[in-house]
XYZ file of C-alpha atoms in Angstrom:
526
model
C 231.111 -137.436 -73.104
C 227.954 -136.977 -71.082
C 227.537 -137.864 -67.396
C 224.917 -137.221 -64.731
C 225.815 -137.463 -61.025
C 224.367 -136.445 -57.626
C 220.788 -137.236 -58.712
C 219.172 -136.116 -55.466
C 220.692 -132.654 -55.351
C 218.394 -129.633 -55.258
C 220.431 -127.270 -57.462
C 221.563 -128.385 -60.921
C 224.879 -127.195 -62.378
C 225.852 -127.885 -66.005
C 229.623 -128.131 -66.709
C 230.556 -127.513 -70.380
C 234.147 -127.763 -71.661
C 235.804 -129.601 -74.540
C 238.845 -130.279 -72.348
C 238.361 -133.459 -70.253
C 240.961 -132.275 -67.733
C 239.049 -129.042 -67.108
C 235.811 -130.972 -66.696
C 237.472 -133.288 -64.185
C 238.794 -130.357 -62.158
C 235.347 -128.678 -62.118
C 233.682 -131.926 -61.158
C 236.129 -132.598 -58.313
C 235.669 -129.025 -57.098
C 231.853 -129.202 -56.882
C 231.056 -132.880 -56.329
C 230.786 -132.689 -52.536
C 228.898 -129.386 -52.409
C 225.416 -130.843 -52.702
C 224.788 -130.001 -56.358
C 223.332 -132.129 -59.085
C 226.069 -132.051 -61.736
C 225.580 -132.424 -65.487
C 228.632 -132.751 -67.801
C 228.910 -131.992 -71.529
C 232.028 -131.755 -73.743
C 230.514 -129.905 -76.701
C 227.789 -127.361 -77.469
C 224.990 -129.503 -78.890
C 225.078 -131.915 -75.945
C 225.101 -128.959 -73.561
C 221.979 -127.506 -75.183
C 220.214 -130.872 -75.048
C 220.994 -131.363 -71.353
C 220.024 -127.797 -70.519
C 216.694 -128.111 -72.312
C 215.841 -131.372 -70.502
C 216.998 -130.403 -66.980
C 216.858 -126.542 -66.764
C 220.019 -126.087 -64.681
C 220.335 -123.093 -62.372
C 223.995 -122.501 -63.280
C 225.954 -123.259 -66.469
C 229.782 -123.135 -66.306
C 230.532 -122.607 -69.996
C 233.882 -122.670 -71.785
C 234.135 -120.067 -74.547
C 236.765 -121.617 -76.813
C 235.191 -124.856 -78.115
C 235.220 -126.382 -81.635
C 232.139 -126.391 -83.905
C 230.009 -124.314 -81.476
C 231.760 -121.878 -79.154
C 230.489 -120.740 -75.768
C 229.078 -117.483 -77.139
C 226.704 -119.328 -79.487
C 225.717 -121.785 -76.739
C 224.887 -118.868 -74.424
C 222.915 -117.098 -77.123
C 220.825 -120.216 -77.827
C 220.268 -120.869 -74.110
C 218.887 -117.363 -73.639
C 216.677 -117.721 -76.711
C 214.986 -120.850 -75.323
C 212.203 -119.982 -72.788
C 212.971 -123.210 -70.909
C 216.582 -122.164 -70.200
C 216.497 -118.394 -70.515
C 216.684 -117.789 -66.764
C 219.805 -119.890 -66.048
C 222.975 -118.151 -64.891
C 225.729 -118.566 -67.516
C 229.234 -118.221 -66.088
C 231.895 -118.066 -68.829
C 235.191 -119.943 -68.420
C 238.045 -118.731 -70.613
C 241.717 -118.038 -70.788
C 240.841 -114.921 -72.728
C 241.327 -112.006 -70.400
C 240.726 -109.089 -72.711
C 237.943 -106.623 -72.076
C 236.185 -107.153 -75.417
C 235.695 -110.882 -74.726
C 234.049 -110.128 -71.382
C 231.825 -107.408 -72.844
C 230.646 -109.736 -75.601
C 229.813 -112.435 -73.052
C 227.780 -110.072 -70.888
C 226.006 -108.693 -73.960
C 224.812 -112.190 -74.867
C 223.306 -112.691 -71.395
C 226.214 -114.033 -69.394
C 225.997 -113.558 -65.652
C 229.694 -113.854 -64.685
C 233.210 -114.527 -65.938
C 235.932 -116.774 -64.481
C 239.413 -116.675 -65.979
C 241.495 -119.794 -66.535
C 243.321 -121.220 -64.778
C 240.503 -120.967 -62.224
C 240.764 -121.250 -58.472
C 238.571 -123.796 -56.689
C 237.425 -121.419 -53.967
C 236.438 -118.845 -56.572
C 234.454 -121.395 -58.563
C 232.681 -122.647 -55.418
C 231.824 -119.131 -54.253
C 230.498 -117.957 -57.609
C 228.452 -121.080 -58.265
C 226.958 -120.852 -54.792
C 226.035 -117.182 -55.275
C 224.488 -117.612 -58.714
C 222.680 -120.818 -57.728
C 221.042 -119.041 -54.775
C 220.027 -116.071 -56.919
C 218.516 -118.214 -59.686
C 216.752 -120.434 -57.156
C 215.170 -117.422 -55.450
C 214.173 -115.926 -58.791
C 212.494 -119.161 -59.850
C 210.646 -119.449 -56.544
C 209.520 -115.871 -56.902
C 208.333 -116.508 -60.459
C 206.461 -119.607 -59.329
C 204.822 -117.635 -56.543
C 203.907 -114.871 -58.966
C 202.329 -117.427 -61.280
C 200.317 -118.796 -58.358
C 199.182 -115.322 -57.402
C 198.273 -114.513 -60.978
C 196.357 -117.773 -61.207
C 194.548 -117.042 -57.925
C 193.833 -113.517 -59.087
C 192.467 -114.792 -62.383
C 190.209 -117.300 -60.597
C 188.940 -114.592 -58.254
C 188.299 -112.128 -61.069
C 186.595 -114.812 -63.137
C 184.316 -115.807 -60.250
C 183.203 -112.257 -59.397
C 179.722 -111.445 -60.690
C 180.487 -107.745 -61.005
C 182.112 -106.382 -64.140
C 185.688 -105.154 -63.702
C 187.642 -102.886 -66.044
C 191.237 -101.755 -65.946
C 191.499 -98.391 -67.742
C 194.479 -96.301 -68.744
C 194.552 -92.562 -68.105
C 192.738 -91.895 -71.412
C 189.943 -94.322 -70.563
C 191.015 -97.158 -72.867
C 190.009 -100.601 -71.576
C 193.184 -102.603 -70.873
C 191.512 -105.402 -68.890
C 187.995 -106.813 -68.586
C 186.861 -109.821 -66.567
C 184.315 -112.396 -67.844
C 181.460 -110.754 -65.895
C 182.057 -107.519 -67.819
C 181.586 -109.430 -71.078
C 178.367 -111.005 -69.762
C 176.949 -107.637 -68.726
C 178.018 -106.072 -72.020
C 176.735 -109.104 -74.006
C 179.903 -109.395 -76.052
C 183.211 -111.328 -75.881
C 185.816 -109.925 -73.488
C 188.324 -109.687 -76.341
C 186.030 -107.222 -78.112
C 186.118 -104.899 -75.101
C 189.903 -104.650 -74.882
C 191.157 -101.486 -76.566
C 187.786 -99.741 -76.581
C 187.303 -96.326 -75.032
C 185.284 -96.744 -71.839
C 183.472 -93.400 -72.145
C 182.541 -93.768 -75.823
C 181.392 -97.349 -75.259
C 179.153 -96.725 -72.263
C 177.845 -93.151 -72.605
C 176.076 -91.524 -75.530
C 177.171 -88.040 -74.417
C 180.896 -88.858 -74.447
C 181.603 -86.524 -77.357
C 179.602 -83.550 -76.016
C 180.756 -83.453 -72.381
C 183.525 -85.943 -71.593
C 184.712 -84.223 -68.407
C 181.334 -84.663 -66.703
C 181.078 -88.399 -67.323
C 181.360 -91.017 -64.568
C 184.930 -92.289 -63.926
C 186.471 -89.387 -65.882
C 187.697 -87.656 -62.718
C 189.245 -90.938 -61.540
C 191.208 -91.421 -64.764
C 192.338 -87.804 -65.103
C 192.633 -86.608 -61.496
C 192.814 -89.736 -59.344
C 189.483 -89.022 -57.580
C 187.627 -92.128 -56.393
C 183.926 -92.261 -57.319
C 180.844 -94.240 -56.341
C 177.429 -93.750 -57.946
C 174.221 -95.727 -58.141
C 171.470 -95.850 -60.743
C 173.326 -94.283 -63.655
C 172.497 -95.145 -67.257
C 175.168 -97.147 -69.100
C 175.140 -98.556 -72.643
C 175.963 -102.086 -73.733
C 177.975 -102.981 -76.804
C 174.758 -103.296 -78.850
C 173.586 -99.820 -77.801
C 170.905 -100.919 -75.334
C 170.926 -99.260 -71.930
C 170.791 -100.543 -68.378
C 170.807 -98.999 -64.874
C 174.146 -99.536 -63.170
C 176.055 -98.987 -59.968
C 179.807 -98.440 -60.192
C 182.863 -97.772 -58.045
C 186.073 -96.432 -59.506
C 189.476 -96.139 -57.816
C 192.674 -94.615 -59.199
C 195.375 -96.944 -60.487
C 198.660 -95.717 -59.015
C 202.248 -96.827 -59.540
C 204.879 -95.052 -57.437
C 202.321 -92.306 -56.725
C 201.898 -91.743 -60.470
C 198.387 -91.982 -61.934
C 197.991 -94.636 -64.631
C 194.230 -94.786 -65.044
C 191.457 -96.405 -63.023
C 189.933 -99.688 -61.905
C 186.158 -99.738 -62.406
C 183.786 -102.209 -60.761
C 180.224 -102.060 -62.085
C 177.034 -104.114 -62.094
C 173.616 -104.186 -63.712
C 170.999 -103.300 -61.061
C 167.885 -103.761 -63.203
C 166.587 -106.676 -61.107
C 167.546 -104.907 -57.879
C 165.620 -101.755 -58.823
C 162.597 -103.836 -59.830
C 162.786 -105.551 -56.442
C 163.012 -102.218 -54.637
C 160.004 -100.930 -56.569
C 158.033 -104.049 -55.708
C 159.076 -103.738 -52.060
C 157.994 -100.099 -51.940
C 154.629 -101.001 -53.477
C 154.255 -103.775 -50.904
C 155.059 -101.331 -48.104
C 152.452 -98.903 -49.404
C 149.907 -101.736 -49.587
C 150.727 -102.837 -46.029
C 150.383 -99.261 -44.800
C 147.077 -98.902 -46.609
C 145.794 -102.155 -45.109
C 147.071 -101.102 -41.678
C 145.149 -97.812 -41.967
C 142.020 -99.650 -43.090
C 142.297 -102.107 -40.189
C 142.775 -99.213 -37.766
C 139.716 -97.503 -39.210
C 137.668 -100.698 -38.869
C 138.883 -101.024 -35.298
C 137.734 -97.477 -34.523
C 134.330 -98.150 -36.077
C 134.091 -101.346 -34.020
C 134.931 -99.405 -30.873
C 132.365 -96.778 -31.803
C 129.754 -99.508 -32.333
C 130.484 -100.967 -28.912
C 130.094 -97.488 -27.398
C 126.997 -96.620 -29.430
C 124.475 -97.018 -26.596
C 126.485 -94.882 -24.210
C 127.162 -92.239 -26.841
C 123.479 -92.104 -27.764
C 122.651 -91.508 -24.114
C 125.377 -88.862 -23.885
C 124.017 -86.973 -26.913
C 120.400 -87.458 -25.892
C 120.875 -85.570 -22.610
C 121.641 -82.145 -24.144
C 119.048 -82.725 -26.896
C 116.375 -83.446 -24.261
C 117.403 -80.344 -22.331
C 117.230 -78.245 -25.521
C 113.696 -79.519 -26.240
C 112.547 -78.767 -22.670
C 114.068 -75.267 -22.676
C 112.480 -74.592 -26.072
C 108.990 -75.526 -24.758
C 109.544 -73.278 -21.716
C 110.563 -70.435 -23.990
C 107.433 -70.870 -26.114
C 105.205 -70.702 -23.005
C 107.018 -67.613 -21.764
C 106.530 -65.903 -25.122
C 102.795 -66.730 -25.184
C 101.979 -64.455 -22.233
C 101.062 -60.817 -22.774
C 104.128 -59.323 -21.054
C 106.918 -61.957 -21.186
C 109.870 -61.765 -18.810
C 112.606 -60.961 -21.298
C 115.384 -61.453 -18.787
C 114.207 -64.961 -17.935
C 113.659 -65.659 -21.626
C 117.245 -64.587 -22.382
C 118.536 -66.892 -19.638
C 116.548 -69.809 -21.060
C 117.856 -69.175 -24.560
C 121.430 -69.082 -23.205
C 120.854 -72.522 -21.687
C 119.623 -73.786 -25.059
C 122.818 -72.473 -26.678
C 125.026 -74.076 -23.974
C 123.329 -77.454 -24.384
C 123.682 -77.252 -28.195
C 127.424 -76.579 -27.762
C 127.643 -79.585 -25.458
C 125.972 -81.833 -28.046
C 128.117 -80.375 -30.813
C 131.317 -81.078 -28.852
C 130.276 -84.700 -28.277
C 129.562 -85.163 -31.978
C 132.832 -83.415 -32.889
C 134.860 -85.846 -30.796
C 133.008 -88.812 -32.321
C 133.547 -87.612 -35.883
C 137.215 -86.897 -35.257
C 137.714 -90.349 -33.756
C 136.007 -92.386 -36.469
C 137.312 -90.481 -39.499
C 140.280 -91.772 -41.516
C 143.227 -89.611 -40.485
C 145.372 -87.909 -43.071
C 148.758 -89.553 -43.395
C 151.367 -87.714 -41.390
C 152.508 -87.003 -37.878
C 152.150 -83.891 -35.764
C 153.831 -82.381 -32.750
C 151.430 -83.146 -29.907
C 151.007 -82.086 -26.294
C 150.535 -85.318 -24.359
C 148.432 -83.731 -21.615
C 145.875 -82.284 -24.067
C 145.699 -85.519 -26.067
C 145.086 -87.649 -22.962
C 142.553 -85.196 -21.521
C 140.599 -85.303 -24.785
C 140.718 -89.111 -24.691
C 139.590 -89.166 -21.048
C 136.578 -87.003 -21.840
C 135.654 -89.292 -24.707
C 135.965 -92.329 -22.422
C 133.687 -90.827 -19.762
C 130.747 -92.572 -21.438
C 132.461 -95.944 -20.911
C 133.400 -94.979 -17.387
C 129.770 -94.379 -16.463
C 128.639 -97.549 -18.234
C 131.194 -99.560 -16.232
C 130.546 -97.745 -12.936
C 134.169 -96.660 -12.932
C 136.350 -93.596 -13.032
C 139.470 -92.401 -14.813
C 142.329 -90.616 -13.042
C 144.745 -88.682 -15.260
C 148.307 -88.071 -13.954
C 150.493 -86.011 -16.300
C 153.405 -84.025 -14.855
C 154.051 -80.442 -15.882
C 156.867 -79.789 -18.334
C 156.401 -83.070 -20.184
C 157.908 -82.592 -23.679
C 155.800 -82.776 -26.807
C 155.821 -85.928 -28.949
C 155.769 -86.557 -32.690
C 152.864 -88.853 -33.644
C 149.547 -89.236 -35.442
C 146.949 -87.847 -32.988
C 144.002 -89.962 -34.149
C 145.961 -93.215 -34.065
C 147.464 -92.463 -30.650
C 144.056 -91.537 -29.279
C 142.685 -94.798 -30.684
C 145.355 -96.773 -28.802
C 144.850 -94.852 -25.559
C 141.048 -95.201 -25.738
C 141.299 -98.924 -26.437
C 143.566 -99.493 -23.436
C 141.365 -97.309 -21.159
C 138.186 -99.149 -22.181
C 139.862 -102.511 -21.564
C 141.049 -101.276 -18.165
C 137.550 -100.068 -17.226
C 136.036 -103.434 -18.168
C 138.745 -105.351 -16.292
C 138.252 -103.229 -13.150
C 134.463 -103.691 -13.269
C 134.877 -107.479 -13.648
C 136.493 -107.587 -10.204
C 134.085 -104.975 -8.798
C 137.028 -102.826 -7.714
C 136.296 -99.263 -6.592
C 139.674 -97.820 -7.585
C 139.840 -95.660 -10.714
C 141.763 -96.555 -13.849
C 145.065 -94.649 -13.713
C 146.372 -93.001 -16.887
C 149.834 -91.527 -16.408
C 152.735 -90.264 -18.525
C 156.439 -89.783 -17.881
C 159.680 -89.146 -19.728
C 162.039 -92.112 -20.149
C 165.821 -91.884 -20.246
C 165.872 -92.794 -23.960
C 164.105 -89.765 -25.392
C 160.588 -91.240 -25.320
C 157.390 -90.394 -23.450
C 155.837 -93.470 -21.834
C 152.067 -93.593 -21.256
C 150.747 -96.140 -18.721
C 147.166 -97.379 -18.272
C 146.756 -99.225 -14.946
C 143.702 -101.250 -13.990
C 142.744 -103.182 -10.824
C 141.132 -106.173 -12.475
C 141.887 -109.885 -12.380
C 145.315 -109.497 -13.975
C 146.787 -111.297 -16.956
C 147.085 -115.000 -17.658
C 150.456 -116.723 -17.406
C 150.655 -117.235 -21.167
C 149.715 -113.628 -21.955
C 153.165 -112.844 -23.337
C 152.705 -115.423 -26.093
C 149.090 -114.737 -27.076
C 147.935 -111.277 -26.068
C 149.085 -109.379 -29.165
C 148.254 -112.141 -31.658
C 145.500 -111.335 -34.176
C 142.037 -112.725 -33.318
C 143.035 -113.802 -29.797
C 140.578 -112.437 -27.230
C 139.332 -113.162 -23.707
C 136.015 -111.382 -24.342
C 132.935 -113.414 -25.267
C 132.002 -111.103 -28.144
C 135.461 -109.704 -28.910
C 137.026 -109.815 -32.377
C 140.631 -109.971 -31.179
C 141.869 -107.097 -33.358
C 142.136 -104.397 -30.696
C 145.586 -105.061 -29.200
C 147.212 -106.243 -32.483
C 145.963 -103.053 -34.098
C 147.317 -101.023 -31.190
C 150.731 -102.626 -31.599
C 150.737 -101.930 -35.337
C 149.764 -98.286 -34.764
C 152.376 -97.668 -32.073
C 155.131 -99.316 -34.131
C 154.170 -97.012 -36.992
C 154.831 -94.070 -34.647
C 158.315 -95.418 -33.869
C 157.372 -96.531 -30.343
C 156.816 -99.748 -28.413
C 153.825 -101.278 -26.629
C 153.704 -103.870 -23.867
C 152.361 -104.749 -20.457
C 153.487 -105.426 -16.892
C 152.081 -107.159 -13.829
C 152.255 -104.503 -11.075
C 152.289 -105.214 -7.386
C 148.808 -105.078 -5.914
C 147.172 -106.935 -8.781
C 145.636 -105.868 -12.034
C 147.619 -105.027 -15.152
C 149.563 -102.103 -16.511
C 149.656 -101.588 -20.275
C 152.052 -99.024 -21.685
C 153.197 -97.536 -24.971
C 155.953 -95.089 -25.877
C 156.122 -92.187 -28.323
C 159.255 -90.400 -29.564
C 159.902 -86.918 -28.229
C 159.612 -84.249 -30.927
C 162.956 -82.749 -31.920
C 163.459 -79.250 -30.580
C 165.317 -76.678 -32.749
C 166.859 -75.264 -29.586
C 168.707 -78.472 -28.761
C 172.429 -78.564 -29.382
C 174.011 -81.232 -31.581
C 175.323 -83.115 -28.565
C 172.158 -82.812 -26.441
C 169.552 -85.564 -26.410
C 165.831 -84.861 -25.832
C 165.918 -86.488 -22.414
C 168.911 -84.395 -21.368
C 167.187 -81.196 -22.472
C 164.135 -81.847 -20.296
């Protein structure tokens, strides 16, 4: 006899007994409890129903003809489809050996005949809940394992699971791609012998060894690893200990081939060097352009001491031609020749220092001395523009870290522009060059003019290459200045001050002082 009832129930219970009266009693006991009930009166039918419906609970009579309950239980547990069901034995046998045998075969419980309804209900309810929870947990675990597999398969980095001896227990598809071999061929290999040629000579010093043996996490970049075919590649890896109940069971290793990345970094570094080289060349061209624009004034500046030297030399020759020359006056004249030669030499020295290509590198500079030197060099432009330069540098201003030639080039460019702007408005006020310490550890240098001021769209155009407001300008002055100041780690910009004109400024980082404490900033120290 086979019967299926309560089709919509969530939990399935299989009732197996060769006695129709017992089946009827079990059915009547459980029919209103919300279960889906399956009924079988012999072993083969019970196995068929169980295989097709996977019941949570099986109430199984032991003493049945042809196939007893023990054999049914044994076959249920041997079938993966039914192995997790809870088998509750029903029997009039009450001896200990019968119960032990039932539990040994995988039985979950034992109810003695004649059974009590409340006992049957309670035990079925308990076992049904347990099996249901176990199946939900297994389903969830399968989902998690499936999600984990999808994640591991989608990761582009190679992943190994190693035991404490370094044997590969797990490898994801990316590991096989990097190693250029099937994943199955990696399983069981020794990680150290596979990836490092020195594994036999010095195993304790190899990457990941400390993680496997001591539980120490590691992270290294640009190490040499071997592929399965013996070819090498640069790699980055991270290894973390694999722990279970605080006991070390090996390591998880994540690694990747960084060949393309290193090539990209090399190309980027070469590009940076090329940009720096071109920036230096442009700065040098800008200085030569500035020097060309100042050529007439410089020639006049050098010509003055040379003319004086020639005149003093002629005077000296006349004094020496007399019979009794005045040696004291002759000495005084020769001293004037020497002074004028020093003056010419100093002018030429400043020109040569300005136009030469500076050696790469920054120096600790005194701002006051640097600006004074720049002011002296700009005196030629000041006279040519009928202007003046006023230098305002407070005492105690900290030193800065910068390239002196490049900073002087920026300062001179801004001063010359300011002189020209002031002359264009025929203002009598001098160009103001000042310096002060900011609250961010920088020295700010301002160049203020009293010219016509800046156009409304100056913010958008002024520092663009080849933009100029001068009739014969090339438009590389201010863009070059910005490039040079950015290379020093500073900023450059402009403001529209009250009273007209324009104020250009740039900042330079304060040089680190060895006397500063760890918690003291440069601005706080000053």
